[in-house]
Amino acid sequence: MKSKIIILVLAIFIATSFLAGCGEKTSIKVPDQSIPFLTLTPENVNGKEIKKAYLNFWDLKKGKIIKTDKVVYSITNEDNPNLISSFDFAPGYAPLYWDGTDHIILSDVAKIQANVYRHTETLKLPEGLNCFQYGNCIIFGKDAEIVKITTTDKNECKYEIKVWNGSEYVDTGKEINFSAHRFSDKYGKEFHCNPAAISKYGNNLYILLSGPYSLQTGIRLCLCTEDLKDGSNKWANLYVGGSPSAPPCPRDIISVKDKFYLLNNEIISAKKDNKEITEFEKCIKKIKEKFLPAESETEVARWECPVGNYNNIVFVSFDISDTVKGNRKYVCAIESGKLLGVLYQMNDNNSPDGNCTIEVMNEDGKTVAKYSAEKGTQCVFPRTNGGI
């Protein structure tokens, strides 16, 4: 009798555990001191070109890559060959939003292979757009997004605010008319701005806006701080730059809490934390001195820009295009002004099999691990900023 009771209890326990497991939403456990990232790998399946997004982890402490066999999603070139033909990230096949652990948003051309996140969403192309170009119809930020409201006035720029409640984006009922707010430059000329990036931190929603741009006057940026609790907002003309770069757009900006990281490693801080900005700038300077070789006659171009973030870690990419050596990419993981590690990727034009090499470097520039990948493989890091 006693043994029957024990068996019955065990059966109930197993059944309960099974049912609980069926209802539990999936999520990824990231190894300690590691960063999740995707490798978009080109493959040929039945004569069709396809890119599969494999999940990997970059172990910062041990300086190695932990590969998995999980394919998060895949994309074929049936509908749009341009999606996977470019060396640079083509709009549409990289995640529109990905926090690395719980939440991923993809364009609807992606086919979900492994539902490994608590929230996996595919987003259809907004009405009026021909492709998943980077624009400002919908702008994503950490746990928030703003959606453009169609109006009869082409010059009016109104957006509704949505926030993440743990399972979905919820309309807060708040609207902001950015067209109604105008600023004057140092010459007294009025201008207005369009939203380029958002970041939710606590009860505040920080919205970075981009205004007019010229080589002579630089870029005019504004910051709107929206208090989600009482509905109040503050506006500030934060920065007038003289940089020769183009105006920032959602794909070129990374936000962490109340800070925005832009092209050319400019930082906009709502709290004007000059100490942290200075430390970041010093770190970038050291990286350039240590990792980036002198320009050669065969170099075509260089780019540097923020490409992602995971928690408080910012990823900055230094890309070099060379007609002989091939395309080289250094992705640096930086936290609080300290370099944590570097991934160095080279597509070698002289390689007999055409493959590319991915090296893991420590903060001293020493190569501690080396991996071979298919030519055309691209590493994609978590990023919670973007827009279409």
mmCIF file with all atom_site columns, N, CA, C and O in Angstrom, residues 152-198:
data_model
loop_
_atom_site.group_PDB
_atom_site.id
_atom_site.type_symbol
_atom_site.label_atom_id
_atom_site.label_alt_id
_atom_site.label_comp_id
_atom_site.label_asym_id
_atom_site.label_entity_id
_atom_site.label_seq_id
_atom_site.pdbx_PDB_ins_code
_atom_site.Cartn_x
_atom_site.Cartn_y
_atom_site.Cartn_z
_atom_site.occupancy
_atom_site.B_iso_or_equiv
_atom_site.pdbx_formal_charge
_atom_site.auth_seq_id
_atom_site.auth_comp_id
_atom_site.auth_asym_id
_atom_site.auth_atom_id
_atom_site.pdbx_PDB_model_num
ATOM 1   N N  . THR A 1 152 ? -3.157 64.204 -42.501 1.00 0.00 ? 152 THR A N  1
ATOM 2   C CA . THR A 1 152 ? -3.369 64.808 -43.822 1.00 0.00 ? 152 THR A CA 1
ATOM 3   C C  . THR A 1 152 ? -2.315 65.872 -44.114 1.00 0.00 ? 152 THR A C  1
ATOM 4   O O  . THR A 1 152 ? -2.083 66.210 -45.272 1.00 0.00 ? 152 THR A O  1
ATOM 5   N N  . ASP A 1 153 ? -1.685 66.377 -43.067 1.00 0.00 ? 153 ASP A N  1
ATOM 6   C CA . ASP A 1 153 ? -0.649 67.397 -43.230 1.00 0.00 ? 153 ASP A CA 1
ATOM 7   C C  . ASP A 1 153 ? 0.715  66.720 -43.330 1.00 0.00 ? 153 ASP A C  1
ATOM 8   O O  . ASP A 1 153 ? 1.175  66.087 -42.387 1.00 0.00 ? 153 ASP A O  1
ATOM 9   N N  . LYS A 1 154 ? 1.369  66.842 -44.475 1.00 0.00 ? 154 LYS A N  1
ATOM 10  C CA . LYS A 1 154 ? 2.667  66.182 -44.684 1.00 0.00 ? 154 LYS A CA 1
ATOM 11  C C  . LYS A 1 154 ? 3.755  66.726 -43.768 1.00 0.00 ? 154 LYS A C  1
ATOM 12  O O  . LYS A 1 154 ? 4.734  66.045 -43.476 1.00 0.00 ? 154 LYS A O  1
ATOM 13  N N  . ASN A 1 155 ? 3.602  67.974 -43.318 1.00 0.00 ? 155 ASN A N  1
ATOM 14  C CA . ASN A 1 155 ? 4.615  68.593 -42.474 1.00 0.00 ? 155 ASN A CA 1
ATOM 15  C C  . ASN A 1 155 ? 4.414  68.295 -40.987 1.00 0.00 ? 155 ASN A C  1
ATOM 16  O O  . ASN A 1 155 ? 5.229  68.694 -40.166 1.00 0.00 ? 155 ASN A O  1
ATOM 17  N N  . GLU A 1 156 ? 3.307  67.606 -40.676 1.00 0.00 ? 156 GLU A N  1
ATOM 18  C CA . GLU A 1 156 ? 3.032  67.297 -39.272 1.00 0.00 ? 156 GLU A CA 1
ATOM 19  C C  . GLU A 1 156 ? 3.675  65.962 -38.898 1.00 0.00 ? 156 GLU A C  1
ATOM 20  O O  . GLU A 1 156 ? 3.583  64.991 -39.644 1.00 0.00 ? 156 GLU A O  1
ATOM 21  N N  . CYS A 1 157 ? 4.311  65.940 -37.755 1.00 0.00 ? 157 CYS A N  1
ATOM 22  C CA . CYS A 1 157 ? 5.048  64.752 -37.319 1.00 0.00 ? 157 CYS A CA 1
ATOM 23  C C  . CYS A 1 157 ? 4.534  64.323 -35.947 1.00 0.00 ? 157 CYS A C  1
ATOM 24  O O  . CYS A 1 157 ? 5.015  64.774 -34.912 1.00 0.00 ? 157 CYS A O  1
ATOM 25  N N  . LYS A 1 158 ? 3.508  63.453 -35.944 1.00 0.00 ? 158 LYS A N  1
ATOM 26  C CA . LYS A 1 158 ? 2.897  63.005 -34.696 1.00 0.00 ? 158 LYS A CA 1
ATOM 27  C C  . LYS A 1 158 ? 3.187  61.523 -34.471 1.00 0.00 ? 158 LYS A C  1
ATOM 28  O O  . LYS A 1 158 ? 3.180  60.727 -35.416 1.00 0.00 ? 158 LYS A O  1
ATOM 29  N N  . TYR A 1 159 ? 3.429  61.165 -33.211 1.00 0.00 ? 159 TYR A N  1
ATOM 30  C CA . TYR A 1 159 ? 3.732  59.777 -32.858 1.00 0.00 ? 159 TYR A CA 1
ATOM 31  C C  . TYR A 1 159 ? 2.955  59.366 -31.612 1.00 0.00 ? 159 TYR A C  1
ATOM 32  O O  . TYR A 1 159 ? 2.725  60.185 -30.716 1.00 0.00 ? 159 TYR A O  1
ATOM 33  N N  . GLU A 1 160 ? 2.575  58.083 -31.574 1.00 0.00 ? 160 GLU A N  1
ATOM 34  C CA . GLU A 1 160 ? 1.993  57.523 -30.363 1.00 0.00 ? 160 GLU A CA 1
ATOM 35  C C  . GLU A 1 160 ? 3.055  56.696 -29.651 1.00 0.00 ? 160 GLU A C  1
ATOM 36  O O  . GLU A 1 160 ? 3.942  56.120 -30.285 1.00 0.00 ? 160 GLU A O  1
ATOM 37  N N  . ILE A 1 161 ? 2.958  56.646 -28.338 1.00 0.00 ? 161 ILE A N  1
ATOM 38  C CA . ILE A 1 161 ? 3.959  55.968 -27.523 1.00 0.00 ? 161 ILE A CA 1
ATOM 39  C C  . ILE A 1 161 ? 3.422  54.625 -27.050 1.00 0.00 ? 161 ILE A C  1
ATOM 40  O O  . ILE A 1 161 ? 2.312  54.531 -26.531 1.00 0.00 ? 161 ILE A O  1
ATOM 41  N N  . LYS A 1 162 ? 4.236  53.591 -27.200 1.00 0.00 ? 162 LYS A N  1
ATOM 42  C CA . LYS A 1 162 ? 3.909  52.268 -26.692 1.00 0.00 ? 162 LYS A CA 1
ATOM 43  C C  . LYS A 1 162 ? 5.035  51.796 -25.784 1.00 0.00 ? 162 LYS A C  1
ATOM 44  O O  . LYS A 1 162 ? 6.201  52.080 -26.039 1.00 0.00 ? 162 LYS A O  1
ATOM 45  N N  . VAL A 1 163 ? 4.677  51.061 -24.726 1.00 0.00 ? 163 VAL A N  1
ATOM 46  C CA . VAL A 1 163 ? 5.686  50.527 -23.810 1.00 0.00 ? 163 VAL A CA 1
ATOM 47  C C  . VAL A 1 163 ? 5.471  49.028 -23.637 1.00 0.00 ? 163 VAL A C  1
ATOM 48  O O  . VAL A 1 163 ? 4.363  48.512 -23.790 1.00 0.00 ? 163 VAL A O  1
ATOM 49  N N  . TRP A 1 164 ? 6.545  48.337 -23.332 1.00 0.00 ? 164 TRP A N  1
ATOM 50  C CA . TRP A 1 164 ? 6.519  46.887 -23.169 1.00 0.00 ? 164 TRP A CA 1
ATOM 51  C C  . TRP A 1 164 ? 6.063  46.552 -21.752 1.00 0.00 ? 164 TRP A C  1
ATOM 52  O O  . TRP A 1 164 ? 6.622  47.041 -20.769 1.00 0.00 ? 164 TRP A O  1
ATOM 53  N N  . ASN A 1 165 ? 5.021  45.707 -21.617 1.00 0.00 ? 165 ASN A N  1
ATOM 54  C CA . ASN A 1 165 ? 4.492  45.377 -20.290 1.00 0.00 ? 165 ASN A CA 1
ATOM 55  C C  . ASN A 1 165 ? 4.913  43.981 -19.822 1.00 0.00 ? 165 ASN A C  1
ATOM 56  O O  . ASN A 1 165 ? 4.383  43.468 -18.842 1.00 0.00 ? 165 ASN A O  1
ATOM 57  N N  . GLY A 1 166 ? 5.839  43.367 -20.544 1.00 0.00 ? 166 GLY A N  1
ATOM 58  C CA . GLY A 1 166 ? 6.304  42.029 -20.178 1.00 0.00 ? 166 GLY A CA 1
ATOM 59  C C  . GLY A 1 166 ? 5.856  40.964 -21.149 1.00 0.00 ? 166 GLY A C  1
ATOM 60  O O  . GLY A 1 166 ? 6.444  39.890 -21.217 1.00 0.00 ? 166 GLY A O  1
ATOM 61  N N  . SER A 1 167 ? 4.810  41.281 -21.931 1.00 0.00 ? 167 SER A N  1
ATOM 62  C CA . SER A 1 167 ? 4.317  40.304 -22.900 1.00 0.00 ? 167 SER A CA 1
ATOM 63  C C  . SER A 1 167 ? 3.959  40.928 -24.245 1.00 0.00 ? 167 SER A C  1
ATOM 64  O O  . SER A 1 167 ? 3.910  40.246 -25.254 1.00 0.00 ? 167 SER A O  1
ATOM 65  N N  . GLU A 1 168 ? 3.703  42.245 -24.251 1.00 0.00 ? 168 GLU A N  1
ATOM 66  C CA . GLU A 1 168 ? 3.363  42.915 -25.498 1.00 0.00 ? 168 GLU A CA 1
ATOM 67  C C  . GLU A 1 168 ? 3.562  44.420 -25.356 1.00 0.00 ? 168 GLU A C  1
ATOM 68  O O  . GLU A 1 168 ? 3.712  44.939 -24.251 1.00 0.00 ? 168 GLU A O  1
ATOM 69  N N  . TYR A 1 169 ? 3.564  45.101 -26.518 1.00 0.00 ? 169 TYR A N  1
ATOM 70  C CA . TYR A 1 169 ? 3.624  46.555 -26.508 1.00 0.00 ? 169 TYR A CA 1
ATOM 71  C C  . TYR A 1 169 ? 2.222  47.098 -26.282 1.00 0.00 ? 169 TYR A C  1
ATOM 72  O O  . TYR A 1 169 ? 1.273  46.734 -26.974 1.00 0.00 ? 169 TYR A O  1
ATOM 73  N N  . VAL A 1 170 ? 2.095  47.983 -25.309 1.00 0.00 ? 170 VAL A N  1
ATOM 74  C CA . VAL A 1 170 ? 0.797  48.542 -24.936 1.00 0.00 ? 170 VAL A CA 1
ATOM 75  C C  . VAL A 1 170 ? 0.778  50.025 -25.266 1.00 0.00 ? 170 VAL A C  1
ATOM 76  O O  . VAL A 1 170 ? 1.707  50.768 -24.925 1.00 0.00 ? 170 VAL A O  1
ATOM 77  N N  . ASP A 1 171 ? -0.292 50.449 -25.920 1.00 0.00 ? 171 ASP A N  1
ATOM 78  C CA . ASP A 1 171 ? -0.457 51.861 -26.247 1.00 0.00 ? 171 ASP A CA 1
ATOM 79  C C  . ASP A 1 171 ? -0.731 52.641 -24.964 1.00 0.00 ? 171 ASP A C  1
ATOM 80  O O  . ASP A 1 171 ? -1.666 52.341 -24.229 1.00 0.00 ? 171 ASP A O  1
ATOM 81  N N  . THR A 1 172 ? 0.102  53.636 -24.679 1.00 0.00 ? 172 THR A N  1
ATOM 82  C CA . THR A 1 172 ? -0.057 54.417 -23.454 1.00 0.00 ? 172 THR A CA 1
ATOM 83  C C  . THR A 1 172 ? -1.146 55.476 -23.581 1.00 0.00 ? 172 THR A C  1
ATOM 84  O O  . THR A 1 172 ? -1.532 56.094 -22.580 1.00 0.00 ? 172 THR A O  1
ATOM 85  N N  . GLY A 1 173 ? -1.626 55.677 -24.801 1.00 0.00 ? 173 GLY A N  1
ATOM 86  C CA . GLY A 1 173 ? -2.622 56.727 -25.012 1.00 0.00 ? 173 GLY A CA 1
ATOM 87  C C  . GLY A 1 173 ? -1.996 58.103 -25.147 1.00 0.00 ? 173 GLY A C  1
ATOM 88  O O  . GLY A 1 173 ? -2.697 59.101 -25.320 1.00 0.00 ? 173 GLY A O  1
ATOM 89  N N  . LYS A 1 174 ? -0.656 58.162 -25.071 1.00 0.00 ? 174 LYS A N  1
ATOM 90  C CA . LYS A 1 174 ? 0.048  59.438 -25.179 1.00 0.00 ? 174 LYS A CA 1
ATOM 91  C C  . LYS A 1 174 ? 0.485  59.667 -26.626 1.00 0.00 ? 174 LYS A C  1
ATOM 92  O O  . LYS A 1 174 ? 0.911  58.741 -27.305 1.00 0.00 ? 174 LYS A O  1
ATOM 93  N N  . GLU A 1 175 ? 0.375  60.916 -27.057 1.00 0.00 ? 175 GLU A N  1
ATOM 94  C CA . GLU A 1 175 ? 0.840  61.306 -28.380 1.00 0.00 ? 175 GLU A CA 1
ATOM 95  C C  . GLU A 1 175 ? 1.760  62.513 -28.252 1.00 0.00 ? 175 GLU A C  1
ATOM 96  O O  . GLU A 1 175 ? 1.570  63.352 -27.369 1.00 0.00 ? 175 GLU A O  1
ATOM 97  N N  . ILE A 1 176 ? 2.760  62.568 -29.124 1.00 0.00 ? 176 ILE A N  1
ATOM 98  C CA . ILE A 1 176 ? 3.650  63.723 -29.158 1.00 0.00 ? 176 ILE A CA 1
ATOM 99  C C  . ILE A 1 176 ? 3.647  64.294 -30.568 1.00 0.00 ? 176 ILE A C  1
ATOM 100 O O  . ILE A 1 176 ? 3.845  63.564 -31.543 1.00 0.00 ? 176 ILE A O  1
ATOM 101 N N  . ASN A 1 177 ? 3.412  65.580 -30.671 1.00 0.00 ? 177 ASN A N  1
ATOM 102 C CA . ASN A 1 177 ? 3.472  66.271 -31.954 1.00 0.00 ? 177 ASN A CA 1
ATOM 103 C C  . ASN A 1 177 ? 4.827  66.975 -32.029 1.00 0.00 ? 177 ASN A C  1
ATOM 104 O O  . ASN A 1 177 ? 4.992  68.083 -31.519 1.00 0.00 ? 177 ASN A O  1
ATOM 105 N N  . PHE A 1 178 ? 5.793  66.319 -32.651 1.00 0.00 ? 178 PHE A N  1
ATOM 106 C CA . PHE A 1 178 ? 7.131  66.879 -32.722 1.00 0.00 ? 178 PHE A CA 1
ATOM 107 C C  . PHE A 1 178 ? 7.173  68.138 -33.592 1.00 0.00 ? 178 PHE A C  1
ATOM 108 O O  . PHE A 1 178 ? 8.050  68.982 -33.413 1.00 0.00 ? 178 PHE A O  1
ATOM 109 N N  . SER A 1 179 ? 6.234  68.252 -34.524 1.00 0.00 ? 179 SER A N  1
ATOM 110 C CA . SER A 1 179 ? 6.215  69.413 -35.413 1.00 0.00 ? 179 SER A CA 1
ATOM 111 C C  . SER A 1 179 ? 5.892  70.699 -34.658 1.00 0.00 ? 179 SER A C  1
ATOM 112 O O  . SER A 1 179 ? 6.232  71.795 -35.103 1.00 0.00 ? 179 SER A O  1
ATOM 113 N N  . ALA A 1 180 ? 5.232  70.549 -33.520 1.00 0.00 ? 180 ALA A N  1
ATOM 114 C CA . ALA A 1 180 ? 4.823  71.733 -32.764 1.00 0.00 ? 180 ALA A CA 1
ATOM 115 C C  . ALA A 1 180 ? 5.980  72.353 -31.989 1.00 0.00 ? 180 ALA A C  1
ATOM 116 O O  . ALA A 1 180 ? 5.866  73.476 -31.494 1.00 0.00 ? 180 ALA A O  1
ATOM 117 N N  . HIS A 1 181 ? 7.073  71.634 -31.857 1.00 0.00 ? 181 HIS A N  1
ATOM 118 C CA . HIS A 1 181 ? 8.222  72.130 -31.089 1.00 0.00 ? 181 HIS A CA 1
ATOM 119 C C  . HIS A 1 181 ? 9.316  72.584 -32.047 1.00 0.00 ? 181 HIS A C  1
ATOM 120 O O  . HIS A 1 181 ? 9.821  71.801 -32.846 1.00 0.00 ? 181 HIS A O  1
ATOM 121 N N  . ARG A 1 182 ? 9.666  73.848 -31.954 1.00 0.00 ? 182 ARG A N  1
ATOM 122 C CA . ARG A 1 182 ? 10.694 74.401 -32.829 1.00 0.00 ? 182 ARG A CA 1
ATOM 123 C C  . ARG A 1 182 ? 11.812 75.018 -31.998 1.00 0.00 ? 182 ARG A C  1
ATOM 124 O O  . ARG A 1 182 ? 11.594 75.492 -30.892 1.00 0.00 ? 182 ARG A O  1
ATOM 125 N N  . PHE A 1 183 ? 12.988 74.982 -32.567 1.00 0.00 ? 183 PHE A N  1
ATOM 126 C CA . PHE A 1 183 ? 14.148 75.548 -31.897 1.00 0.00 ? 183 PHE A CA 1
ATOM 127 C C  . PHE A 1 183 ? 14.830 76.535 -32.834 1.00 0.00 ? 183 PHE A C  1
ATOM 128 O O  . PHE A 1 183 ? 14.616 76.525 -34.044 1.00 0.00 ? 183 PHE A O  1
ATOM 129 N N  . SER A 1 184 ? 15.668 77.368 -32.254 1.00 0.00 ? 184 SER A N  1
ATOM 130 C CA . SER A 1 184 ? 16.422 78.338 -33.042 1.00 0.00 ? 184 SER A CA 1
ATOM 131 C C  . SER A 1 184 ? 17.902 78.045 -32.917 1.00 0.00 ? 184 SER A C  1
ATOM 132 O O  . SER A 1 184 ? 18.394 77.704 -31.832 1.00 0.00 ? 184 SER A O  1
ATOM 133 N N  . ASP A 1 185 ? 18.614 78.156 -34.039 1.00 0.00 ? 185 ASP A N  1
ATOM 134 C CA . ASP A 1 185 ? 20.055 77.956 -33.983 1.00 0.00 ? 185 ASP A CA 1
ATOM 135 C C  . ASP A 1 185 ? 20.724 79.248 -33.509 1.00 0.00 ? 185 ASP A C  1
ATOM 136 O O  . ASP A 1 185 ? 20.054 80.223 -33.154 1.00 0.00 ? 185 ASP A O  1
ATOM 137 N N  . LYS A 1 186 ? 22.054 79.264 -33.520 1.00 0.00 ? 186 LYS A N  1
ATOM 138 C CA . LYS A 1 186 ? 22.769 80.422 -32.973 1.00 0.00 ? 186 LYS A CA 1
ATOM 139 C C  . LYS A 1 186 ? 22.591 81.676 -33.833 1.00 0.00 ? 186 LYS A C  1
ATOM 140 O O  . LYS A 1 186 ? 22.918 82.787 -33.402 1.00 0.00 ? 186 LYS A O  1
ATOM 141 N N  . TYR A 1 187 ? 22.057 81.475 -35.047 1.00 0.00 ? 187 TYR A N  1
ATOM 142 C CA . TYR A 1 187 ? 21.803 82.622 -35.919 1.00 0.00 ? 187 TYR A CA 1
ATOM 143 C C  . TYR A 1 187 ? 20.345 83.080 -35.839 1.00 0.00 ? 187 TYR A C  1
ATOM 144 O O  . TYR A 1 187 ? 19.925 83.986 -36.560 1.00 0.00 ? 187 TYR A O  1
ATOM 145 N N  . GLY A 1 188 ? 19.561 82.412 -34.958 1.00 0.00 ? 188 GLY A N  1
ATOM 146 C CA . GLY A 1 188 ? 18.163 82.785 -34.786 1.00 0.00 ? 188 GLY A CA 1
ATOM 147 C C  . GLY A 1 188 ? 17.217 82.134 -35.771 1.00 0.00 ? 188 GLY A C  1
ATOM 148 O O  . GLY A 1 188 ? 16.022 82.418 -35.768 1.00 0.00 ? 188 GLY A O  1
ATOM 149 N N  . LYS A 1 189 ? 17.735 81.235 -36.615 1.00 0.00 ? 189 LYS A N  1
ATOM 150 C CA . LYS A 1 189 ? 16.889 80.560 -37.596 1.00 0.00 ? 189 LYS A CA 1
ATOM 151 C C  . LYS A 1 189 ? 16.172 79.384 -36.959 1.00 0.00 ? 189 LYS A C  1
ATOM 152 O O  . LYS A 1 189 ? 16.791 78.543 -36.311 1.00 0.00 ? 189 LYS A O  1
ATOM 153 N N  . GLU A 1 190 ? 14.842 79.322 -37.156 1.00 0.00 ? 190 GLU A N  1
ATOM 154 C CA . GLU A 1 190 ? 14.049 78.245 -36.559 1.00 0.00 ? 190 GLU A CA 1
ATOM 155 C C  . GLU A 1 190 ? 14.184 76.944 -37.353 1.00 0.00 ? 190 GLU A C  1
ATOM 156 O O  . GLU A 1 190 ? 14.391 76.953 -38.567 1.00 0.00 ? 190 GLU A O  1
ATOM 157 N N  . PHE A 1 191 ? 14.100 75.839 -36.633 1.00 0.00 ? 191 PHE A N  1
ATOM 158 C CA . PHE A 1 191 ? 14.119 74.532 -37.295 1.00 0.00 ? 191 PHE A CA 1
ATOM 159 C C  . PHE A 1 191 ? 13.310 73.556 -36.458 1.00 0.00 ? 191 PHE A C  1
ATOM 160 O O  . PHE A 1 191 ? 13.041 73.787 -35.278 1.00 0.00 ? 191 PHE A O  1
ATOM 161 N N  . HIS A 1 192 ? 12.868 72.460 -37.062 1.00 0.00 ? 192 HIS A N  1
ATOM 162 C CA . HIS A 1 192 ? 12.198 71.408 -36.302 1.00 0.00 ? 192 HIS A CA 1
ATOM 163 C C  . HIS A 1 192 ? 12.917 70.087 -36.544 1.00 0.00 ? 192 HIS A C  1
ATOM 164 O O  . HIS A 1 192 ? 13.720 69.955 -37.469 1.00 0.00 ? 192 HIS A O  1
ATOM 165 N N  . CYS A 1 193 ? 12.643 69.112 -35.689 1.00 0.00 ? 193 CYS A N  1
ATOM 166 C CA . CYS A 1 193 ? 13.382 67.845 -35.707 1.00 0.00 ? 193 CYS A CA 1
ATOM 167 C C  . CYS A 1 193 ? 12.444 66.661 -35.896 1.00 0.00 ? 193 CYS A C  1
ATOM 168 O O  . CYS A 1 193 ? 11.254 66.732 -35.580 1.00 0.00 ? 193 CYS A O  1
ATOM 169 N N  . ASN A 1 194 ? 13.011 65.565 -36.380 1.00 0.00 ? 194 ASN A N  1
ATOM 170 C CA . ASN A 1 194 ? 12.303 64.294 -36.491 1.00 0.00 ? 194 ASN A CA 1
ATOM 171 C C  . ASN A 1 194 ? 12.940 63.275 -35.550 1.00 0.00 ? 194 ASN A C  1
ATOM 172 O O  . ASN A 1 194 ? 14.163 63.281 -35.360 1.00 0.00 ? 194 ASN A O  1
ATOM 173 N N  . PRO A 1 195 ? 12.154 62.395 -34.949 1.00 0.00 ? 195 PRO A N  1
ATOM 174 C CA . PRO A 1 195 ? 12.711 61.409 -34.015 1.00 0.00 ? 195 PRO A CA 1
ATOM 175 C C  . PRO A 1 195 ? 13.661 60.446 -34.710 1.00 0.00 ? 195 PRO A C  1
ATOM 176 O O  . PRO A 1 195 ? 13.434 60.031 -35.846 1.00 0.00 ? 195 PRO A O  1
ATOM 177 N N  . ALA A 1 196 ? 14.745 60.094 -34.026 1.00 0.00 ? 196 ALA A N  1
ATOM 178 C CA . ALA A 1 196 ? 15.747 59.174 -34.573 1.00 0.00 ? 196 ALA A CA 1
ATOM 179 C C  . ALA A 1 196 ? 16.002 57.984 -33.656 1.00 0.00 ? 196 ALA A C  1
ATOM 180 O O  . ALA A 1 196 ? 16.417 56.925 -34.117 1.00 0.00 ? 196 ALA A O  1
ATOM 181 N N  . ALA A 1 197 ? 15.777 58.147 -32.333 1.00 0.00 ? 197 ALA A N  1
ATOM 182 C CA . ALA A 1 197 ? 16.025 57.045 -31.400 1.00 0.00 ? 197 ALA A CA 1
ATOM 183 C C  . ALA A 1 197 ? 15.270 57.284 -30.106 1.00 0.00 ? 197 ALA A C  1
ATOM 184 O O  . ALA A 1 197 ? 14.971 58.432 -29.745 1.00 0.00 ? 197 ALA A O  1
ATOM 185 N N  . ILE A 1 198 ? 14.957 56.198 -29.407 1.00 0.00 ? 198 ILE A N  1
ATOM 186 C CA . ILE A 1 198 ? 14.289 56.302 -28.107 1.00 0.00 ? 198 ILE A CA 1
ATOM 187 C C  . ILE A 1 198 ? 14.948 55.365 -27.123 1.00 0.00 ? 198 ILE A C  1
ATOM 188 O O  . ILE A 1 198 ? 15.590 54.372 -27.495 1.00 0.00 ? 198 ILE A O  1
#
